[in-house]
Amino acid sequence: MQQTPLLEVKNIACERGDHRLFSGLNFTLAPGELMQVQGANGSGKTTLLRTLCGFVQPVQGSVHWCGQDIGEWDDDFHAEMCYLGHLNAIKDELSALENLQMSAGLAGYTVSDQQAVAALRRMGLQRREHLPVRVLSQGQRRRVALARLLIGDAHLWILDEPLTALDVGAVGLMQELIGEHLSNGGMTIFTTHQPLQVSGVQTRQLMLS
Amino acid sequence: MAINWFKYSAPSTFYGLAGKLIPFFAWPAVILFAIGLYIGFFVAPTDAVQSEAYRIIFIHVPASILSMFIYLIMAGYAALGLIFNTRLSSMMAQALAPTGALFAFISLWTGALWGKPMWGAWWVWDARLTSELILLFLYLGFIALQASIEDPRRADKASALLAIVGSVNVPIIYFSVKWWNTLHQGATIKMTGTSMHVAMQQAMFIVLVACWLYVIAVALARVRSIILERERNTQWVSELKEVR
Amino acid sequence: MNKLSLFGLLGLVIRRDLLLAMRRRADVLTTLIFFVMVVSLFPLGVGPEPEMLRKMASGVVWVAALLASMLSLPRMFSADHADGTLEQMMLAPQSLSVLVLGKILAHWTLSGLPLALIAPVLGLQFDMSVQALWILVLALLLGTPVLSMIGAVGAALTLGLRGGGVLVSLLVLPLCIPVLIFGAGAVEAVNGGMSAVSNLALLGAFTLFALVFTPFVAAQALRISME
């Protein structure tokens, strides 16, 4: 069954400084679809994802969500997406639990302690909930950041290198989470240098050169 | 005949146009400077109260007027660039800033030279002089911000926002300084009440026009080099005969 | 899961910044100590005559407050910028201006408010009268929010730049001059036997005016800096 695409990228071009990263890029993303952005270092993968978030204005072309330019979407578009960048957006001084509650708050949700603890446990952070993030390992910090995906009901996940610093178990967990998200009608666009396979879903490839 | 003005909003076409226009502003500026200063220094009569020293106002007053006016023009260009995303307007704002700062500085310098014989001190915390000093600070902030951001697009937008905030603030600053000044100095320094001689008015007006033309010529010359610098990787720049 | 309202989000941002500040108290304290130190240096520089000190007290306190608030400005957004939180703030489903307002209010609570509260102690060093002390505190309470608000614009414009700390002072200090004039003027008016109401009213007007515009302008500046 072919769904109508919600995210449409129309003929966009992006630059960094004087350097043209890519141009004439077109693609769409429909519910249940998974897309991997590929390309060498410096080919503009992160810039593309940041353009989809609206941080970067494309030099040409436009990005549409539900048929409307994301620039005109006001802040409602943000309620339907979840972005996870290179940076974890977590504070060393706060505990994992506090961090998750704060980032949920920024995304517009209030979560109870129980819900937050449940999300952190799902990410394999049992008995780490109240520790300051400072004492956690890189992989554990990434898990705290990823726990944000379990909170809220964003349709579109934009994940920039989500698997960085994760061990095999956590990679498997991520594949599981993305699989659930897609089967609930969500969509995911991501970059990675590691293999990421979601069972039962064909990963679409987008090559930047 | 319809002229496509938007054609000239592209840096590549404006570069050539600006080059052709510069002499039309530069030469009249030189000539009017000569005429204005001649009238100011030789024709205008000696002031009864201030004797010969007053003649510095033929430079001081036009410089002060232009330093304030250029800030508004600069903020206007910057706002245009921010709102309509026209690169050329942002470049014009960038090109005007050093000239504006120069005039603010000249205004302060000549103000000090005028102040010494008039008030007996190089610097007096006069409201106008103090506002001029703050204006110079605003120019320096604009130039410093523009210079410290490497990405030209971000530099344009950030400094444009600063210029707009500054221009909203300029009247507030001016009136607070004026109020502060009247509070602190019982007798404010005023221009002598006598009406100005016609030759004085003429000289001042001619020098003002000359400065104005100079600003345009210099801004055009500077915007040309900004265009070259920013577009150095483009085809049309590499085809210019002065570059090759 | 419940949706967070506009005020809920505002409260969250303020709570978060205050919580973070409590976990690294040193930052707040250094600003305060700097303020105390600068004010205390003046008598050493100009001499201890009470007459002169009384005359210059309000000006000294205000200039020191201006400098102290500049000191903490670069930190306003830089930590959130460095760890990616700022990106998440920009993706909040509410207007970025609201989040910026929250950060401004938190910044004022941590920088402006402590200065206003400690100012009377410093005023005593300068032999100020009790009435003048009250006016000084009131003027600082009304005026320092403007420093945080204009400062937010400067901090957002210079986000991530080399030498941003000095640059932000260069941009912000000239714009703060009216606050300095009327803030110090309020105390002088009282010393001169006049009413400070007009000064304080103007300071209040500046605060309201800045409250309306600066969160929006600072949010735009952040968008520019994040691109």
PDB file of N, CA, C and O in Angstrom, chain A residues 50 53 55-57 75 78-79 81 83 87-91 93-94 98 102 105-111 115 148 151-153, chain C residues 1-4 9 12-13 16 19-20 23-24 79-85 87-95 99 226-227:
ATOM      1  N   ARG A  50      19.953  19.217   9.038  1.00  0.00           N
ATOM      2  CA  ARG A  50      19.677  20.503   9.690  1.00  0.00           C
ATOM      3  C   ARG A  50      18.762  21.368   8.840  1.00  0.00           C
ATOM      4  O   ARG A  50      17.996  22.182   9.362  1.00  0.00           O
ATOM      5  N   CYS A  53      15.304  20.342   9.521  1.00  0.00           N
ATOM      6  CA  CYS A  53      14.831  20.887  10.799  1.00  0.00           C
ATOM      7  C   CYS A  53      14.474  22.371  10.678  1.00  0.00           C
ATOM      8  O   CYS A  53      13.798  22.919  11.541  1.00  0.00           O
ATOM      9  N   PHE A  55      16.944  24.715  10.565  1.00  0.00           N
ATOM     10  CA  PHE A  55      18.044  25.531  11.092  1.00  0.00           C
ATOM     11  C   PHE A  55      18.732  26.279   9.958  1.00  0.00           C
ATOM     12  O   PHE A  55      19.158  27.412  10.111  1.00  0.00           O
ATOM     13  N   VAL A  56      18.896  25.578   8.843  1.00  0.00           N
ATOM     14  CA  VAL A  56      19.624  26.130   7.705  1.00  0.00           C
ATOM     15  C   VAL A  56      18.612  26.403   6.594  1.00  0.00           C
ATOM     16  O   VAL A  56      17.746  25.577   6.333  1.00  0.00           O
ATOM     17  N   GLN A  57      18.722  27.589   6.006  1.00  0.00           N
ATOM     18  CA  GLN A  57      17.869  27.886   4.857  1.00  0.00           C
ATOM     19  C   GLN A  57      18.559  27.370   3.602  1.00  0.00           C
ATOM     20  O   GLN A  57      19.712  27.705   3.356  1.00  0.00           O
ATOM     21  N   ASP A  75       5.613  27.000  14.612  1.00  0.00           N
ATOM     22  CA  ASP A  75       6.290  26.050  15.477  1.00  0.00           C
ATOM     23  C   ASP A  75       5.541  24.730  15.584  1.00  0.00           C
ATOM     24  O   ASP A  75       5.972  23.823  16.288  1.00  0.00           O
ATOM     25  N   HIS A  78       7.399  21.633  14.570  1.00  0.00           N
ATOM     26  CA  HIS A  78       8.339  21.095  15.553  1.00  0.00           C
ATOM     27  C   HIS A  78       7.694  20.054  16.459  1.00  0.00           C
ATOM     28  O   HIS A  78       8.358  19.176  16.981  1.00  0.00           O
ATOM     29  N   ALA A  79       6.372  20.178  16.672  1.00  0.00           N
ATOM     30  CA  ALA A  79       5.690  19.218  17.534  1.00  0.00           C
ATOM     31  C   ALA A  79       5.620  17.845  16.866  1.00  0.00           C
ATOM     32  O   ALA A  79       5.423  16.835  17.532  1.00  0.00           O
ATOM     33  N   MET A  81       8.037  16.477  14.969  1.00  0.00           N
ATOM     34  CA  MET A  81       9.338  15.910  14.635  1.00  0.00           C
ATOM     35  C   MET A  81      10.219  15.797  15.874  1.00  0.00           C
ATOM     36  O   MET A  81       9.988  16.444  16.885  1.00  0.00           O
ATOM     37  N   TYR A  83      14.439  15.604  16.578  1.00  0.00           N
ATOM     38  CA  TYR A  83      15.776  15.643  15.981  1.00  0.00           C
ATOM     39  C   TYR A  83      16.809  15.257  17.012  1.00  0.00           C
ATOM     40  O   TYR A  83      16.761  15.704  18.156  1.00  0.00           O
ATOM     41  N   LEU A  87      25.364  16.226  18.804  1.00  0.00           N
ATOM     42  CA  LEU A  87      25.492  16.569  20.218  1.00  0.00           C
ATOM     43  C   LEU A  87      24.298  15.996  20.969  1.00  0.00           C
ATOM     44  O   LEU A  87      23.183  15.972  20.472  1.00  0.00           O
ATOM     45  N   ASN A  88      24.559  15.561  22.179  1.00  0.00           N
ATOM     46  CA  ASN A  88      23.528  14.856  22.927  1.00  0.00           C
ATOM     47  C   ASN A  88      22.484  15.768  23.551  1.00  0.00           C
ATOM     48  O   ASN A  88      21.426  15.318  23.938  1.00  0.00           O
ATOM     49  N   ALA A  89      22.807  17.050  23.678  1.00  0.00           N
ATOM     50  CA  ALA A  89      21.890  17.993  24.325  1.00  0.00           C
ATOM     51  C   ALA A  89      21.542  17.561  25.738  1.00  0.00           C
ATOM     52  O   ALA A  89      20.387  17.660  26.165  1.00  0.00           O
ATOM     53  N   ILE A  90      22.527  17.022  26.446  1.00  0.00           N
ATOM     54  CA  ILE A  90      22.290  16.706  27.857  1.00  0.00           C
ATOM     55  C   ILE A  90      23.328  17.438  28.705  1.00  0.00           C
ATOM     56  O   ILE A  90      24.409  17.768  28.233  1.00  0.00           O
ATOM     57  N   LYS A  91      22.939  17.686  29.950  1.00  0.00           N
ATOM     58  CA  LYS A  91      23.780  18.479  30.855  1.00  0.00           C
ATOM     59  C   LYS A  91      24.518  17.569  31.821  1.00  0.00           C
ATOM     60  O   LYS A  91      23.900  16.731  32.486  1.00  0.00           O
ATOM     61  N   GLU A  93      25.673  18.263  34.655  1.00  0.00           N
ATOM     62  CA  GLU A  93      25.348  18.517  36.057  1.00  0.00           C
ATOM     63  C   GLU A  93      24.043  17.853  36.472  1.00  0.00           C
ATOM     64  O   GLU A  93      23.781  17.702  37.663  1.00  0.00           O
ATOM     65  N   LEU A  94      23.211  17.508  35.507  1.00  0.00           N
ATOM     66  CA  LEU A  94      21.906  16.946  35.850  1.00  0.00           C
ATOM     67  C   LEU A  94      21.963  15.426  35.790  1.00  0.00           C
ATOM     68  O   LEU A  94      22.811  14.850  35.115  1.00  0.00           O
ATOM     69  N   GLU A  98      16.605  13.833  35.314  1.00  0.00           N
ATOM     70  CA  GLU A  98      16.346  15.275  35.137  1.00  0.00           C
ATOM     71  C   GLU A  98      16.558  15.681  33.682  1.00  0.00           C
ATOM     72  O   GLU A  98      15.774  16.443  33.113  1.00  0.00           O
ATOM     73  N   MET A 102      13.791  17.377  31.320  1.00  0.00           N
ATOM     74  CA  MET A 102      14.019  18.689  30.714  1.00  0.00           C
ATOM     75  C   MET A 102      13.864  18.616  29.200  1.00  0.00           C
ATOM     76  O   MET A 102      13.210  19.458  28.595  1.00  0.00           O
ATOM     77  N   GLY A 105      10.395  18.382  28.305  1.00  0.00           N
ATOM     78  CA  GLY A 105       9.746  19.681  28.481  1.00  0.00           C
ATOM     79  C   GLY A 105       9.990  20.589  27.296  1.00  0.00           C
ATOM     80  O   GLY A 105       9.081  21.243  26.803  1.00  0.00           O
ATOM     81  N   LEU A 106      11.239  20.614  26.816  1.00  0.00           N
ATOM     82  CA  LEU A 106      11.538  21.450  25.652  1.00  0.00           C
ATOM     83  C   LEU A 106      10.761  20.979  24.430  1.00  0.00           C
ATOM     84  O   LEU A 106      10.419  21.766  23.552  1.00  0.00           O
ATOM     85  N   ALA A 107      10.490  19.665  24.370  1.00  0.00           N
ATOM     86  CA  ALA A 107       9.710  19.156  23.248  1.00  0.00           C
ATOM     87  C   ALA A 107       8.215  19.351  23.474  1.00  0.00           C
ATOM     88  O   ALA A 107       7.404  18.976  22.634  1.00  0.00           O
ATOM     89  N   GLY A 108       7.853  19.922  24.626  1.00  0.00           N
ATOM     90  CA  GLY A 108       6.458  20.272  24.858  1.00  0.00           C
ATOM     91  C   GLY A 108       5.665  19.274  25.676  1.00  0.00           C
ATOM     92  O   GLY A 108       4.445  19.304  25.680  1.00  0.00           O
ATOM     93  N   TYR A 109       6.339  18.353  26.368  1.00  0.00           N
ATOM     94  CA  TYR A 109       5.609  17.373  27.166  1.00  0.00           C
ATOM     95  C   TYR A 109       6.011  17.463  28.631  1.00  0.00           C
ATOM     96  O   TYR A 109       7.145  17.789  28.944  1.00  0.00           O
ATOM     97  N   THR A 110       5.074  17.145  29.506  1.00  0.00           N
ATOM     98  CA  THR A 110       5.462  16.895  30.888  1.00  0.00           C
ATOM     99  C   THR A 110       5.398  15.389  31.102  1.00  0.00           C
ATOM    100  O   THR A 110       4.432  14.749  30.714  1.00  0.00           O
ATOM    101  N   VAL A 111       6.443  14.842  31.679  1.00  0.00           N
ATOM    102  CA  VAL A 111       6.432  13.405  31.947  1.00  0.00           C
ATOM    103  C   VAL A 111       6.620  13.192  33.441  1.00  0.00           C
ATOM    104  O   VAL A 111       7.375  13.907  34.091  1.00  0.00           O
ATOM    105  N   GLN A 115       7.180   7.554  34.164  1.00  0.00           N
ATOM    106  CA  GLN A 115       7.313   7.436  32.710  1.00  0.00           C
ATOM    107  C   GLN A 115       8.764   7.605  32.290  1.00  0.00           C
ATOM    108  O   GLN A 115       9.270   6.870  31.437  1.00  0.00           O
ATOM    109  N   ARG A 148      14.890  10.137  24.622  1.00  0.00           N
ATOM    110  CA  ARG A 148      13.948  11.178  24.222  1.00  0.00           C
ATOM    111  C   ARG A 148      12.973  10.681  23.162  1.00  0.00           C
ATOM    112  O   ARG A 148      11.836  11.139  23.079  1.00  0.00           O
ATOM    113  N   ILE A 151       9.675   9.344  24.381  1.00  0.00           N
ATOM    114  CA  ILE A 151       8.713  10.288  24.937  1.00  0.00           C
ATOM    115  C   ILE A 151       8.090  11.045  23.777  1.00  0.00           C
ATOM    116  O   ILE A 151       8.802  11.454  22.874  1.00  0.00           O
ATOM    117  N   GLY A 152       6.814  11.235  23.827  1.00  0.00           N
ATOM    118  CA  GLY A 152       6.196  12.064  22.798  1.00  0.00           C
ATOM    119  C   GLY A 152       5.712  11.254  21.617  1.00  0.00           C
ATOM    120  O   GLY A 152       5.915  10.045  21.533  1.00  0.00           O
ATOM    121  N   ASP A 153       5.076  11.945  20.699  1.00  0.00           N
ATOM    122  CA  ASP A 153       4.460  11.254  19.569  1.00  0.00           C
ATOM    123  C   ASP A 153       4.859  11.902  18.242  1.00  0.00           C
ATOM    124  O   ASP A 153       4.030  12.164  17.394  1.00  0.00           O
TER     125      ASP A 153
ATOM    126  N   MET C   1       1.381  11.264  29.373  1.00  0.00           N
ATOM    127  CA  MET C   1       2.108  12.462  28.929  1.00  0.00           C
ATOM    128  C   MET C   1       1.148  13.615  28.685  1.00  0.00           C
ATOM    129  O   MET C   1       0.137  13.446  28.009  1.00  0.00           O
ATOM    130  N   ASN C   2       1.476  14.729  29.264  1.00  0.00           N
ATOM    131  CA  ASN C   2       0.633  15.907  29.059  1.00  0.00           C
ATOM    132  C   ASN C   2       1.381  16.938  28.243  1.00  0.00           C
ATOM    133  O   ASN C   2       2.600  17.010  28.290  1.00  0.00           O
ATOM    134  N   LYS C   3       0.613  17.713  27.522  1.00  0.00           N
ATOM    135  CA  LYS C   3       1.241  18.804  26.771  1.00  0.00           C
ATOM    136  C   LYS C   3       1.594  19.944  27.725  1.00  0.00           C
ATOM    137  O   LYS C   3       0.884  20.187  28.702  1.00  0.00           O
ATOM    138  N   LEU C   4       2.681  20.610  27.404  1.00  0.00           N
ATOM    139  CA  LEU C   4       3.158  21.690  28.252  1.00  0.00           C
ATOM    140  C   LEU C   4       2.644  23.017  27.696  1.00  0.00           C
ATOM    141  O   LEU C   4       2.736  23.265  26.500  1.00  0.00           O
ATOM    142  N   LEU C   9       6.277  26.020  29.847  1.00  0.00           N
ATOM    143  CA  LEU C   9       7.587  25.991  29.204  1.00  0.00           C
ATOM    144  C   LEU C   9       8.486  27.090  29.757  1.00  0.00           C
ATOM    145  O   LEU C   9       9.661  26.868  30.044  1.00  0.00           O
ATOM    146  N   LEU C  12       9.665  26.059  33.030  1.00  0.00           N
ATOM    147  CA  LEU C  12      10.641  24.977  32.911  1.00  0.00           C
ATOM    148  C   LEU C  12      12.031  25.527  32.599  1.00  0.00           C
ATOM    149  O   LEU C  12      13.024  25.116  33.200  1.00  0.00           O
ATOM    150  N   VAL C  13      12.092  26.473  31.654  1.00  0.00           N
ATOM    151  CA  VAL C  13      13.398  27.018  31.260  1.00  0.00           C
ATOM    152  C   VAL C  13      14.041  27.748  32.438  1.00  0.00           C
ATOM    153  O   VAL C  13      15.231  27.574  32.715  1.00  0.00           O
ATOM    154  N   ARG C  16      15.160  25.242  35.024  1.00  0.00           N
ATOM    155  CA  ARG C  16      16.315  24.505  34.541  1.00  0.00           C
ATOM    156  C   ARG C  16      17.590  25.328  34.704  1.00  0.00           C
ATOM    157  O   ARG C  16      18.595  24.849  35.228  1.00  0.00           O
ATOM    158  N   LEU C  19      18.485  25.648  38.348  1.00  0.00           N
ATOM    159  CA  LEU C  19      18.994  24.376  38.854  1.00  0.00           C
ATOM    160  C   LEU C  19      20.448  24.181  38.428  1.00  0.00           C
ATOM    161  O   LEU C  19      21.312  23.812  39.227  1.00  0.00           O
ATOM    162  N   LEU C  20      20.715  24.464  37.152  1.00  0.00           N
ATOM    163  CA  LEU C  20      22.086  24.322  36.656  1.00  0.00           C
ATOM    164  C   LEU C  20      23.031  25.262  37.391  1.00  0.00           C
ATOM    165  O   LEU C  20      24.148  24.882  37.736  1.00  0.00           O
ATOM    166  N   ARG C  23      23.989  23.998  40.694  1.00  0.00           N
ATOM    167  CA  ARG C  23      24.968  22.901  40.655  1.00  0.00           C
ATOM    168  C   ARG C  23      26.374  23.407  40.331  1.00  0.00           C
ATOM    169  O   ARG C  23      27.330  22.679  40.445  1.00  0.00           O
ATOM    170  N   ARG C  24      26.490  24.619  39.794  1.00  0.00           N
ATOM    171  CA  ARG C  24      27.842  25.200  39.655  1.00  0.00           C
ATOM    172  C   ARG C  24      27.784  26.630  40.166  1.00  0.00           C
ATOM    173  O   ARG C  24      27.759  27.595  39.399  1.00  0.00           O
ATOM    174  N   ALA C  79      26.865  27.620  26.809  1.00  0.00           N
ATOM    175  CA  ALA C  79      26.851  26.228  27.262  1.00  0.00           C
ATOM    176  C   ALA C  79      25.788  25.435  26.511  1.00  0.00           C
ATOM    177  O   ALA C  79      26.030  24.315  26.049  1.00  0.00           O
ATOM    178  N   ASP C  80      24.617  26.029  26.345  1.00  0.00           N
ATOM    179  CA  ASP C  80      23.544  25.343  25.634  1.00  0.00           C
ATOM    180  C   ASP C  80      23.885  25.170  24.162  1.00  0.00           C
ATOM    181  O   ASP C  80      23.456  24.224  23.509  1.00  0.00           O
ATOM    182  N   HIS C  81      24.667  26.106  23.640  1.00  0.00           N
ATOM    183  CA  HIS C  81      25.106  26.004  22.251  1.00  0.00           C
ATOM    184  C   HIS C  81      26.092  24.851  22.114  1.00  0.00           C
ATOM    185  O   HIS C  81      25.998  24.046  21.189  1.00  0.00           O
ATOM    186  N   ALA C  82      27.018  24.755  23.067  1.00  0.00           N
ATOM    187  CA  ALA C  82      28.090  23.762  22.962  1.00  0.00           C
ATOM    188  C   ALA C  82      27.572  22.331  23.092  1.00  0.00           C
ATOM    189  O   ALA C  82      28.095  21.431  22.456  1.00  0.00           O
ATOM    190  N   ASP C  83      26.552  22.113  23.912  1.00  0.00           N
ATOM    191  CA  ASP C  83      26.112  20.722  24.094  1.00  0.00           C
ATOM    192  C   ASP C  83      24.855  20.374  23.290  1.00  0.00           C
ATOM    193  O   ASP C  83      24.282  19.311  23.465  1.00  0.00           O
ATOM    194  N   GLY C  84      24.423  21.281  22.413  1.00  0.00           N
ATOM    195  CA  GLY C  84      23.316  20.946  21.518  1.00  0.00           C
ATOM    196  C   GLY C  84      21.938  21.256  22.078  1.00  0.00           C
ATOM    197  O   GLY C  84      20.938  21.083  21.381  1.00  0.00           O
ATOM    198  N   THR C  85      21.853  21.710  23.321  1.00  0.00           N
ATOM    199  CA  THR C  85      20.534  22.008  23.892  1.00  0.00           C
ATOM    200  C   THR C  85      19.839  23.134  23.142  1.00  0.00           C
ATOM    201  O   THR C  85      18.619  23.144  23.002  1.00  0.00           O
ATOM    202  N   GLU C  87      19.830  23.741  20.006  1.00  0.00           N
ATOM    203  CA  GLU C  87      19.122  23.184  18.847  1.00  0.00           C
ATOM    204  C   GLU C  87      17.760  22.657  19.271  1.00  0.00           C
ATOM    205  O   GLU C  87      16.754  22.877  18.601  1.00  0.00           O
ATOM    206  N   GLN C  88      17.743  21.958  20.403  1.00  0.00           N
ATOM    207  CA  GLN C  88      16.474  21.409  20.869  1.00  0.00           C
ATOM    208  C   GLN C  88      15.510  22.528  21.267  1.00  0.00           C
ATOM    209  O   GLN C  88      14.310  22.413  21.069  1.00  0.00           O
ATOM    210  N   MET C  89      16.059  23.614  21.802  1.00  0.00           N
ATOM    211  CA  MET C  89      15.197  24.744  22.163  1.00  0.00           C
ATOM    212  C   MET C  89      14.559  25.347  20.916  1.00  0.00           C
ATOM    213  O   MET C  89      13.411  25.767  20.926  1.00  0.00           O
ATOM    214  N   MET C  90      15.343  25.406  19.849  1.00  0.00           N
ATOM    215  CA  MET C  90      14.808  25.982  18.622  1.00  0.00           C
ATOM    216  C   MET C  90      13.741  25.091  18.017  1.00  0.00           C
ATOM    217  O   MET C  90      12.924  25.545  17.232  1.00  0.00           O
ATOM    218  N   LEU C  91      13.767  23.808  18.397  1.00  0.00           N
ATOM    219  CA  LEU C  91      12.766  22.879  17.866  1.00  0.00           C
ATOM    220  C   LEU C  91      11.583  22.713  18.807  1.00  0.00           C
ATOM    221  O   LEU C  91      10.737  21.858  18.593  1.00  0.00           O
ATOM    222  N   ALA C  92      11.544  23.514  19.878  1.00  0.00           N
ATOM    223  CA  ALA C  92      10.405  23.434  20.788  1.00  0.00           C
ATOM    224  C   ALA C  92       9.148  23.866  20.044  1.00  0.00           C
ATOM    225  O   ALA C  92       9.201  24.741  19.186  1.00  0.00           O
ATOM    226  N   PRO C  93       8.017  23.228  20.351  1.00  0.00           N
ATOM    227  CA  PRO C  93       6.789  23.569  19.637  1.00  0.00           C
ATOM    228  C   PRO C  93       6.208  24.924  20.033  1.00  0.00           C
ATOM    229  O   PRO C  93       5.153  25.293  19.558  1.00  0.00           O
ATOM    230  N   GLN C  94       6.899  25.634  20.930  1.00  0.00           N
ATOM    231  CA  GLN C  94       6.462  26.992  21.261  1.00  0.00           C
ATOM    232  C   GLN C  94       7.461  27.973  20.672  1.00  0.00           C
ATOM    233  O   GLN C  94       8.555  27.585  20.273  1.00  0.00           O
ATOM    234  N   SER C  95       7.075  29.242  20.666  1.00  0.00           N
ATOM    235  CA  SER C  95       7.938  30.250  20.089  1.00  0.00           C
ATOM    236  C   SER C  95       9.277  30.329  20.825  1.00  0.00           C
ATOM    237  O   SER C  95       9.336  30.245  22.055  1.00  0.00           O
ATOM    238  N   LEU C  99      11.243  30.935  25.149  1.00  0.00           N
ATOM    239  CA  LEU C  99      12.389  30.288  25.790  1.00  0.00           C
ATOM    240  C   LEU C  99      13.474  31.303  26.098  1.00  0.00           C
ATOM    241  O   LEU C  99      14.105  31.248  27.151  1.00  0.00           O
ATOM    242  N   MET C 226      22.782  30.344  14.548  1.00  0.00           N
ATOM    243  CA  MET C 226      22.771  28.873  14.491  1.00  0.00           C
ATOM    244  C   MET C 226      22.861  28.354  13.073  1.00  0.00           C
ATOM    245  O   MET C 226      23.089  27.170  12.854  1.00  0.00           O
ATOM    246  N   GLU C 227      22.649  29.223  12.099  1.00  0.00           N
ATOM    247  CA  GLU C 227      22.579  28.741  10.714  1.00  0.00           C
ATOM    248  C   GLU C 227      23.906  28.145  10.256  1.00  0.00           C
ATOM    249  O   GLU C 227      24.947  28.640  10.632  1.00  0.00           O
TER     250      GLU C 227
END
